[in-house]
mmCIF file of C-alpha atoms in Angstrom:
data_model
loop_
_atom_site.group_PDB
_atom_site.id
_atom_site.type_symbol
_atom_site.label_atom_id
_atom_site.label_comp_id
_atom_site.label_asym_id
_atom_site.label_seq_id
_atom_site.Cartn_x
_atom_site.Cartn_y
_atom_site.Cartn_z
ATOM 1 C CA MET P 26 35.029 -213.519 22.731
ATOM 2 C CA LYS P 27 33.389 -209.935 23.418
ATOM 3 C CA ALA P 28 29.583 -209.713 23.281
ATOM 4 C CA ALA P 29 26.892 -207.061 24.321
ATOM 5 C CA VAL P 30 25.346 -208.876 27.149
ATOM 6 C CA ILE P 31 22.109 -207.899 28.460
ATOM 7 C CA ALA P 32 21.979 -208.882 32.497
ATOM 8 C CA ALA P 33 18.113 -208.887 32.873
ATOM 9 C CA PRO P 34 15.164 -207.194 31.011
ATOM 10 C CA LYS P 35 15.593 -203.241 31.394
ATOM 11 C CA ALA P 36 19.607 -203.444 32.329
ATOM 12 C CA ASP P 37 22.170 -201.779 30.278
ATOM 13 C CA TRP P 38 23.843 -203.494 27.540
ATOM 14 C CA GLU P 39 27.473 -204.407 28.601
ATOM 15 C CA ILE P 40 30.501 -205.437 26.731
ATOM 16 C CA GLN P 41 31.531 -208.814 28.442
ATOM 17 C CA GLU P 42 34.056 -211.790 27.634
ATOM 18 C CA ILE P 43 31.587 -214.845 27.096
ATOM 19 C CA PRO P 44 32.528 -218.302 25.560
ATOM 20 C CA THR P 45 32.951 -218.373 21.500
ATOM 21 C CA PRO P 46 29.918 -220.712 20.153
ATOM 22 C CA ARG P 47 30.971 -223.581 17.952
ATOM 23 C CA PRO P 48 29.083 -224.225 15.069
ATOM 24 C CA GLY P 49 26.952 -227.626 15.303
ATOM 25 C CA PRO P 50 25.404 -229.671 12.636
ATOM 26 C CA GLY P 51 24.144 -227.503 9.774
ATOM 27 C CA GLU P 52 25.278 -224.391 11.138
ATOM 28 C CA VAL P 53 28.414 -221.954 10.395
ATOM 29 C CA LEU P 54 30.565 -219.952 12.657
ATOM 30 C CA VAL P 55 30.274 -216.142 11.550
ATOM 31 C CA ARG P 56 33.091 -213.637 12.364
ATOM 32 C CA VAL P 57 30.644 -210.459 12.748
ATOM 33 C CA GLY P 58 32.081 -207.371 11.119
ATOM 34 C CA ALA P 59 28.941 -205.117 11.933
ATOM 35 C CA CYS P 60 25.174 -205.747 13.366
ATOM 36 C CA GLY P 61 22.142 -203.374 13.368
ATOM 37 C CA VAL P 62 20.369 -202.247 16.131
ATOM 38 C CA CYS P 63 16.760 -203.242 15.478
ATOM 39 C CA HIS P 64 13.696 -201.675 17.482
ATOM 40 C CA ASN P 65 12.996 -205.154 18.178
ATOM 41 C CA ASP P 66 16.315 -205.734 20.105
ATOM 42 C CA VAL P 67 15.297 -202.651 22.237
ATOM 43 C CA TRP P 68 12.040 -204.116 23.034
ATOM 44 C CA THR P 69 13.470 -207.742 23.872
ATOM 45 C CA ALA P 70 15.805 -205.767 26.234
ATOM 46 C CA GLN P 71 13.075 -204.038 27.339
ATOM 47 C CA GLY P 72 10.786 -206.992 28.427
ATOM 48 C CA VAL P 73 8.228 -205.687 26.006
ATOM 49 C CA PHE P 74 8.693 -208.937 23.887
ATOM 50 C CA PRO P 75 9.872 -212.191 25.780
ATOM 51 C CA PHE P 76 13.321 -212.057 27.331
ATOM 52 C CA PRO P 77 15.891 -214.361 25.708
ATOM 53 C CA SER P 78 15.330 -217.689 27.085
ATOM 54 C CA PHE P 79 19.061 -218.614 27.154
ATOM 55 C CA SER P 80 22.230 -217.020 28.836
ATOM 56 C CA PRO P 81 23.974 -214.748 28.632
ATOM 57 C CA ALA P 82 21.744 -213.013 26.778
ATOM 58 C CA VAL P 83 22.737 -211.396 23.346
ATOM 59 C CA THR P 84 20.329 -210.089 20.788
ATOM 60 C CA GLY P 85 20.906 -208.720 17.483
ATOM 61 C CA HIS P 86 19.484 -210.251 14.071
ATOM 62 C CA GLU P 87 21.085 -207.805 11.453
ATOM 63 C CA ALA P 88 24.636 -209.332 11.356
ATOM 64 C CA ALA P 89 27.163 -209.384 8.591
ATOM 65 C CA GLY P 90 30.432 -211.254 8.581
ATOM 66 C CA GLU P 91 32.865 -213.760 7.428
ATOM 67 C CA VAL P 92 32.320 -217.564 7.564
ATOM 68 C CA VAL P 93 35.229 -218.902 9.567
ATOM 69 C CA GLU P 94 34.072 -222.411 10.625
ATOM 70 C CA LEU P 95 31.841 -224.930 9.248
ATOM 71 C CA GLY P 96 29.472 -227.322 11.122
ATOM 72 C CA ALA P 97 29.073 -230.976 9.986
ATOM 73 C CA GLY P 98 27.470 -231.681 7.053
ATOM 74 C CA VAL P 99 27.050 -227.982 5.694
ATOM 75 C CA THR P 100 28.268 -227.907 1.930
ATOM 76 C CA SER P 101 26.250 -224.651 0.951
ATOM 77 C CA ARG P 102 29.057 -222.684 2.535
ATOM 78 C CA GLN P 103 32.857 -222.059 2.571
ATOM 79 C CA VAL P 104 34.965 -220.564 5.012
ATOM 80 C CA GLY P 105 35.572 -217.127 3.873
ATOM 81 C CA ASP P 106 32.328 -216.437 2.421
ATOM 82 C CA ARG P 107 30.699 -213.113 3.336
ATOM 83 C CA VAL P 108 27.128 -213.622 4.533
ATOM 84 C CA GLY P 109 24.305 -211.923 6.249
ATOM 85 C CA THR P 110 22.466 -213.362 8.890
ATOM 86 C CA THR P 111 18.460 -213.557 9.591
ATOM 87 C CA TRP P 112 16.257 -213.349 12.208
ATOM 88 C CA VAL P 113 14.415 -216.636 11.770
ATOM 89 C CA GLN P 114 16.865 -219.459 11.024
ATOM 90 C CA GLU P 115 14.696 -222.403 11.074
ATOM 91 C CA THR P 116 11.233 -224.000 11.758
ATOM 92 C CA CYS P 117 10.638 -227.135 13.033
ATOM 93 C CA GLY P 118 8.623 -228.730 9.763
ATOM 94 C CA ARG P 119 5.794 -230.893 11.694
ATOM 95 C CA CYS P 120 3.927 -228.292 13.079
ATOM 96 C CA ASP P 121 0.168 -227.476 11.493
ATOM 97 C CA TYR P 122 1.916 -224.132 9.720
ATOM 98 C CA CYS P 123 4.955 -225.894 8.372
ATOM 99 C CA ARG P 124 2.916 -229.125 7.607
ATOM 100 C CA ARG P 125 1.177 -226.523 4.817
ATOM 101 C CA ASN P 126 4.353 -226.376 3.438
ATOM 102 C CA LEU P 127 3.830 -222.538 2.539
ATOM 103 C CA PRO P 128 6.396 -220.680 0.391
ATOM 104 C CA LEU P 129 7.680 -218.890 3.392
ATOM 105 C CA SER P 130 8.050 -221.751 6.201
ATOM 106 C CA GLY P 131 11.510 -222.010 6.953
ATOM 107 C CA GLN P 132 11.827 -218.933 5.736
ATOM 108 C CA SER P 133 9.967 -216.185 7.469
ATOM 109 C CA GLY P 134 8.837 -218.978 9.543
ATOM 110 C CA MET P 135 7.019 -216.613 12.536
ATOM 111 C CA HIS P 136 3.929 -218.833 12.911
ATOM 112 C CA CYS P 137 5.982 -221.756 13.986
ATOM 113 C CA PRO P 138 6.103 -222.282 17.514
ATOM 114 C CA GLN P 139 9.231 -224.014 17.427
ATOM 115 C CA SER P 140 11.242 -221.125 15.214
ATOM 116 C CA VAL P 141 15.196 -220.958 15.686
ATOM 117 C CA MET P 142 15.016 -217.061 16.170
ATOM 118 C CA THR P 143 18.426 -215.192 16.118
ATOM 119 C CA GLY P 144 18.546 -213.103 19.578
ATOM 120 C CA LEU P 145 15.445 -214.458 20.853
ATOM 121 C CA ASN P 146 16.024 -218.079 21.684
ATOM 122 C CA VAL P 147 19.815 -218.484 20.470
ATOM 123 C CA GLN P 148 22.607 -216.247 20.709
ATOM 124 C CA GLY P 149 22.244 -212.829 18.531
ATOM 125 C CA GLY P 150 24.650 -211.113 16.186
ATOM 126 C CA HIS P 151 25.897 -208.371 18.930
ATOM 127 C CA ALA P 152 29.033 -210.517 19.604
ATOM 128 C CA GLU P 153 32.473 -210.895 17.879
ATOM 129 C CA TYR P 154 31.082 -214.529 16.542
ATOM 130 C CA VAL P 155 27.537 -216.031 15.946
ATOM 131 C CA ALA P 156 26.832 -219.342 14.918
ATOM 132 C CA VAL P 157 23.788 -219.700 12.709
ATOM 133 C CA ARG P 158 21.982 -222.089 10.426
ATOM 134 C CA ALA P 159 23.907 -222.198 7.101
ATOM 135 C CA ALA P 160 20.663 -222.408 5.035
ATOM 136 C CA SER P 161 19.340 -219.162 6.712
ATOM 137 C CA THR P 162 22.082 -216.817 5.834
ATOM 138 C CA VAL P 163 22.580 -215.021 2.381
ATOM 139 C CA LEU P 164 25.861 -214.456 0.184
ATOM 140 C CA LEU P 165 26.576 -210.608 0.261
ATOM 141 C CA PRO P 166 27.183 -209.129 -2.983
ATOM 142 C CA ASP P 167 31.029 -208.875 -3.221
ATOM 143 C CA ASP P 168 31.016 -205.058 -3.002
ATOM 144 C CA LEU P 169 28.867 -204.306 -0.292
ATOM 145 C CA ASP P 170 30.770 -203.594 3.132
ATOM 146 C CA TYR P 171 29.213 -205.169 6.269
ATOM 147 C CA ALA P 172 28.307 -201.903 8.031
ATOM 148 C CA THR P 173 25.860 -201.237 4.861
ATOM 149 C CA ALA P 174 24.508 -204.821 4.653
ATOM 150 C CA ALA P 175 23.868 -205.112 8.199
ATOM 151 C CA PRO P 176 20.568 -202.231 7.979
ATOM 152 C CA VAL P 177 19.430 -204.318 4.844
ATOM 153 C CA LEU P 178 19.238 -207.776 6.860
ATOM 154 C CA CYS P 179 16.256 -206.667 8.816
ATOM 155 C CA ALA P 180 14.906 -203.091 8.259
ATOM 156 C CA GLY P 181 15.597 -203.126 4.118
ATOM 157 C CA TYR P 182 14.335 -206.779 4.162
ATOM 158 C CA THR P 183 11.072 -205.897 5.733
ATOM 159 C CA SER P 184 10.776 -202.748 3.454
ATOM 160 C CA TRP P 185 11.162 -204.421 0.040
ATOM 161 C CA SER P 186 9.232 -207.556 1.225
ATOM 162 C CA ALA P 187 6.353 -205.032 2.190
ATOM 163 C CA LEU P 188 6.530 -203.297 -1.225
ATOM 164 C CA ARG P 189 6.607 -206.724 -3.165
ATOM 165 C CA ALA P 190 3.641 -208.323 -0.874
ATOM 166 C CA ALA P 191 1.764 -205.241 -2.129
ATOM 167 C CA ARG P 192 2.071 -206.099 -6.051
ATOM 168 C CA PRO P 193 1.998 -202.333 -7.174
ATOM 169 C CA GLN P 194 1.267 -201.968 -10.572
ATOM 170 C CA PRO P 195 3.024 -199.880 -13.384
ATOM 171 C CA HIS P 196 0.422 -197.229 -12.921
ATOM 172 C CA GLU P 197 -0.119 -197.313 -9.203
ATOM 173 C CA ARG P 198 1.037 -194.793 -6.503
ATOM 174 C CA VAL P 199 2.733 -195.741 -3.366
ATOM 175 C CA ALA P 200 3.218 -193.952 -0.421
ATOM 176 C CA VAL P 201 5.411 -194.802 2.664
ATOM 177 C CA LEU P 202 3.979 -193.724 6.210
ATOM 178 C CA GLY P 203 6.986 -193.276 8.500
ATOM 179 C CA ILE P 204 10.389 -192.101 7.290
ATOM 180 C CA GLY P 205 12.744 -193.951 9.486
ATOM 181 C CA GLY P 206 15.086 -197.026 9.783
ATOM 182 C CA LEU P 207 12.659 -198.811 7.439
ATOM 183 C CA GLY P 208 10.581 -195.878 5.609
ATOM 184 C CA HIS P 209 13.732 -194.145 4.029
ATOM 185 C CA MET P 210 14.847 -197.482 2.530
ATOM 186 C CA ALA P 211 11.047 -198.021 1.378
ATOM 187 C CA LEU P 212 11.089 -194.642 -0.486
ATOM 188 C CA GLN P 213 14.321 -195.511 -2.281
ATOM 189 C CA PHE P 214 12.819 -199.400 -3.088
ATOM 190 C CA SER P 215 9.941 -197.517 -4.471
ATOM 191 C CA ARG P 216 11.509 -194.612 -6.742
ATOM 192 C CA ALA P 217 13.867 -197.716 -8.152
ATOM 193 C CA CYS P 218 11.066 -199.258 -9.069
ATOM 194 C CA GLY P 219 9.801 -196.451 -10.872
ATOM 195 C CA PHE P 220 6.468 -195.483 -9.021
ATOM 196 C CA SER P 221 5.035 -192.504 -8.496
ATOM 197 C CA THR P 222 5.940 -191.992 -4.303
ATOM 198 C CA VAL P 223 4.546 -190.198 -1.647
ATOM 199 C CA ALA P 224 6.098 -189.775 1.865
ATOM 200 C CA VAL P 225 3.886 -189.254 4.741
ATOM 201 C CA THR P 226 5.410 -187.908 7.713
ATOM 202 C CA ARG P 227 4.694 -185.550 10.493
ATOM 203 C CA SER P 228 8.274 -184.207 10.813
ATOM 204 C CA SER P 229 8.566 -181.266 8.896
ATOM 205 C CA ALA P 230 12.328 -181.677 9.404
ATOM 206 C CA LYS P 231 12.741 -184.929 7.167
ATOM 207 C CA HIS P 232 10.511 -183.229 4.170
ATOM 208 C CA ASP P 233 13.378 -182.077 2.022
ATOM 209 C CA LEU P 234 15.390 -185.692 3.039
ATOM 210 C CA ALA P 235 12.289 -187.471 1.893
ATOM 211 C CA ARG P 236 11.906 -185.863 -2.028
ATOM 212 C CA ASP P 237 15.848 -186.486 -2.030
ATOM 213 C CA LEU P 238 15.365 -190.173 -1.134
ATOM 214 C CA GLY P 239 12.638 -190.304 -4.304
ATOM 215 C CA ALA P 240 9.252 -188.868 -2.763
ATOM 216 C CA GLU P 241 7.459 -186.823 -5.549
ATOM 217 C CA THR P 242 4.916 -185.599 -2.618
ATOM 218 C CA VAL P 243 5.433 -184.972 1.109
ATOM 219 C CA VAL P 244 2.277 -184.828 2.941
ATOM 220 C CA SER P 245 1.412 -184.695 6.945
ATOM 221 C CA ASP P 246 -1.400 -187.229 7.330
ATOM 222 C CA GLY P 247 -3.988 -189.184 5.704
ATOM 223 C CA ALA P 248 -6.155 -186.201 5.101
ATOM 224 C CA GLU P 249 -3.374 -184.475 3.346
ATOM 225 C CA LEU P 250 -2.766 -188.074 1.261
ATOM 226 C CA ARG P 251 -6.458 -187.808 0.087
ATOM 227 C CA GLU P 252 -6.271 -184.114 -0.955
ATOM 228 C CA ALA P 253 -2.888 -184.912 -2.991
ATOM 229 C CA GLY P 254 -4.622 -187.601 -4.826
ATOM 230 C CA GLY P 255 -4.333 -190.660 -2.785
ATOM 231 C CA ALA P 256 -2.605 -193.638 -2.965
ATOM 232 C CA ASP P 257 -3.190 -197.437 -4.242
ATOM 233 C CA VAL P 258 -0.442 -198.748 -1.787
ATOM 234 C CA ILE P 259 0.173 -197.501 1.811
ATOM 235 C CA LEU P 260 3.544 -199.320 3.212
ATOM 236 C CA VAL P 261 3.212 -198.694 6.948
ATOM 237 C CA THR P 262 7.121 -198.426 8.024
ATOM 238 C CA GLY P 263 6.413 -196.561 11.377
ATOM 239 C CA LEU P 264 5.954 -197.581 14.914
ATOM 240 C CA SER P 265 2.347 -195.836 15.054
ATOM 241 C CA TYR P 266 -1.011 -197.969 14.181
ATOM 242 C CA GLU P 267 -2.708 -195.153 14.930
ATOM 243 C CA ALA P 268 -1.091 -193.088 12.324
ATOM 244 C CA ALA P 269 -1.938 -196.114 10.143
ATOM 245 C CA THR P 270 -5.898 -195.948 10.717
ATOM 246 C CA ASP P 271 -5.663 -192.178 9.717
ATOM 247 C CA ALA P 272 -3.714 -192.971 6.841
ATOM 248 C CA LEU P 273 -6.589 -195.025 5.135
ATOM 249 C CA GLN P 274 -8.041 -191.761 4.384
ATOM 250 C CA GLY P 275 -5.812 -191.251 1.460
ATOM 251 C CA LEU P 276 -6.084 -195.220 0.356
ATOM 252 C CA ARG P 277 -7.520 -195.212 -3.124
ATOM 253 C CA PRO P 278 -10.514 -197.698 -4.111
ATOM 254 C CA GLY P 279 -8.885 -201.276 -4.287
ATOM 255 C CA GLY P 280 -5.952 -199.924 -2.711
ATOM 256 C CA ARG P 281 -3.728 -201.803 -0.182
ATOM 257 C CA ILE P 282 -2.425 -200.778 2.991
ATOM 258 C CA VAL P 283 0.498 -203.109 4.120
ATOM 259 C CA LEU P 284 1.504 -203.270 8.101
ATOM 260 C CA ALA P 285 5.147 -204.145 8.031
ATOM 261 C CA THR P 286 6.190 -202.909 11.512
ATOM 262 C CA ILE P 287 4.959 -203.561 15.109
ATOM 263 C CA ASP P 288 3.103 -201.118 17.404
ATOM 264 C CA PRO P 289 3.196 -202.831 20.484
ATOM 265 C CA ALA P 290 1.212 -200.206 22.422
ATOM 266 C CA GLY P 291 -1.280 -199.236 19.572
ATOM 267 C CA SER P 292 -3.753 -201.166 17.200
ATOM 268 C CA PHE P 293 -4.529 -201.025 13.930
ATOM 269 C CA THR P 294 -8.604 -199.947 13.548
ATOM 270 C CA ILE P 295 -10.963 -199.931 10.479
ATOM 271 C CA GLY P 296 -14.236 -197.743 11.540
ATOM 272 C CA PRO P 297 -17.425 -198.929 10.541
ATOM 273 C CA SER P 298 -18.335 -195.641 9.217
ATOM 274 C CA THR P 299 -14.937 -195.848 6.436
ATOM 275 C CA LEU P 300 -15.670 -196.899 3.029
ATOM 276 C CA PHE P 301 -13.060 -199.401 3.288
ATOM 277 C CA TRP P 302 -15.527 -202.367 2.632
ATOM 278 C CA SER P 303 -17.408 -200.848 -0.418
ATOM 279 C CA HIS P 304 -14.097 -199.932 -1.855
ATOM 280 C CA ARG P 305 -12.707 -203.141 -2.004
ATOM 281 C CA GLN P 306 -9.447 -202.623 0.109
ATOM 282 C CA GLN P 307 -7.170 -204.674 1.747
ATOM 283 C CA VAL P 308 -5.198 -205.106 4.411
ATOM 284 C CA ILE P 309 -1.870 -206.877 4.457
ATOM 285 C CA GLY P 310 0.523 -207.882 6.764
ATOM 286 C CA ALA P 311 4.324 -208.170 5.708
ATOM 287 C CA THR P 312 7.532 -208.831 7.215
ATOM 288 C CA HIS P 313 10.642 -211.237 6.338
ATOM 289 C CA ASN P 314 8.969 -212.662 3.212
ATOM 290 C CA GLY P 315 11.673 -215.172 1.894
ATOM 291 C CA LEU P 316 15.368 -215.161 1.180
ATOM 292 C CA ARG P 317 14.689 -214.615 -2.390
ATOM 293 C CA TYR P 318 13.428 -210.974 -1.220
ATOM 294 C CA LEU P 319 16.636 -210.280 0.942
ATOM 295 C CA THR P 320 18.691 -211.164 -2.130
ATOM 296 C CA GLU P 321 17.052 -208.798 -3.995
ATOM 297 C CA ALA P 322 16.768 -206.073 -1.533
ATOM 298 C CA LEU P 323 20.998 -206.488 -0.966
ATOM 299 C CA ASP P 324 21.344 -206.487 -5.134
ATOM 300 C CA LEU P 325 19.264 -202.963 -5.125
ATOM 301 C CA VAL P 326 21.659 -201.470 -2.228
ATOM 302 C CA ALA P 327 24.797 -202.690 -3.958
ATOM 303 C CA SER P 328 23.954 -201.597 -7.274
ATOM 304 C CA GLY P 329 23.716 -198.051 -5.922
ATOM 305 C CA ALA P 330 19.901 -197.429 -6.606
ATOM 306 C CA VAL P 331 19.073 -197.718 -2.583
ATOM 307 C CA THR P 332 21.588 -196.383 -0.038
ATOM 308 C CA PRO P 333 20.889 -197.136 3.595
ATOM 309 C CA ILE P 334 21.455 -194.476 6.025
ATOM 310 C CA TYR P 335 23.203 -195.459 9.280
ATOM 311 C CA GLU P 336 25.377 -194.320 12.109
ATOM 312 C CA VAL P 337 28.146 -196.547 12.895
ATOM 313 C CA PHE P 338 29.235 -197.341 16.769
ATOM 314 C CA ASP P 339 32.332 -199.104 18.043
ATOM 315 C CA LYS P 340 31.005 -202.195 19.987
ATOM 316 C CA VAL P 341 32.450 -200.275 23.308
ATOM 317 C CA ASP P 342 29.826 -197.460 22.565
ATOM 318 C CA VAL P 343 27.133 -200.249 22.249
ATOM 319 C CA SER P 344 24.745 -198.637 24.928
ATOM 320 C CA GLU P 345 24.642 -195.516 23.483
ATOM 321 C CA ALA P 346 23.475 -196.880 19.952
ATOM 322 C CA VAL P 347 21.151 -198.954 22.028
ATOM 323 C CA ALA P 348 20.030 -195.720 23.917
ATOM 324 C CA ARG P 349 19.707 -193.456 20.922
ATOM 325 C CA THR P 350 18.107 -196.285 19.026
ATOM 326 C CA ALA P 351 15.226 -196.427 21.708
ATOM 327 C CA ALA P 352 14.991 -192.629 21.931
ATOM 328 C CA GLY P 353 15.052 -192.416 17.811
ATOM 329 C CA ASP P 354 17.898 -190.453 17.869
ATOM 330 C CA VAL P 355 19.845 -191.818 14.740
ATOM 331 C CA ARG P 356 19.282 -191.389 11.159
ATOM 332 C CA PHE P 357 18.228 -193.970 10.543
ATOM 333 C CA ARG P 358 19.852 -196.858 11.981
ATOM 334 C CA SER P 359 22.463 -198.106 14.508
ATOM 335 C CA VAL P 360 25.248 -200.031 13.212
ATOM 336 C CA VAL P 361 27.820 -201.391 16.103
ATOM 337 C CA VAL P 362 30.917 -203.010 14.408
ATOM 338 C CA TYR P 363 32.687 -205.508 16.038
#
């Protein structure tokens, strides 16, 4: 099969012929229709995150496609099923984290040191075929095409999980910081739920689009958010923790700020002179918070309430897709079709 192979950290992605995997016990083989390019894929390829521990290195955890073969013991999926894959496939079930039997164990699983993670310690979805744990797949709505589903499998999953983790109440106001791959969907999720929604972005070129996507108000920073009345929930969907720290100025008493993204070069800071402590505010971390939330996100997209914005690249142009993703030069997700 053809796959986007990374020979070494910081090397270009190249389409190469590699062996087609076979599904092991509990796994399914998926013929990939489309796979999104996540910033985590880029950082992994650049060596910011640990480089894949397998060879040849193939990343990608936003793969959508058709089940073409079942491994031994699989009964929950059938050949012909249209499925999406996830970043965390499985956890060990025995470490301190797993033994707590939390609702997220085996569904988010990033605290488990033995997690099976797509594109990190097992082959990812930037290939014509990928073998994954059947239990980590989700059935796609019938009328949702693979290219549209792909960005939801990580970006949409993360932004919806962040909104759900904040538990906004009907009367509360939601602000979305960073209108990119996650943020453009977070705005739409908030609007679909009926919340008064604010977009926070320093890019004036995104103001009109942010309003089209559901923002009633658009501001540039935390000070402007405060002047506009503040927000009960701030969803941090951009890549700057410095901007997240600044946004605290606009968080209302009793409010929650949700860190849903990773800034590998920065840190989120709460200064000792802020009113954070006396205002009983909270910082919440959120990522892929369970397959239930992914299914909900996919259903909202299938219903037309949320529309991912993405650019499609053929597999022969995967290096361009990666370069433009790294440069922030796509609106708002690169999706490679295989």
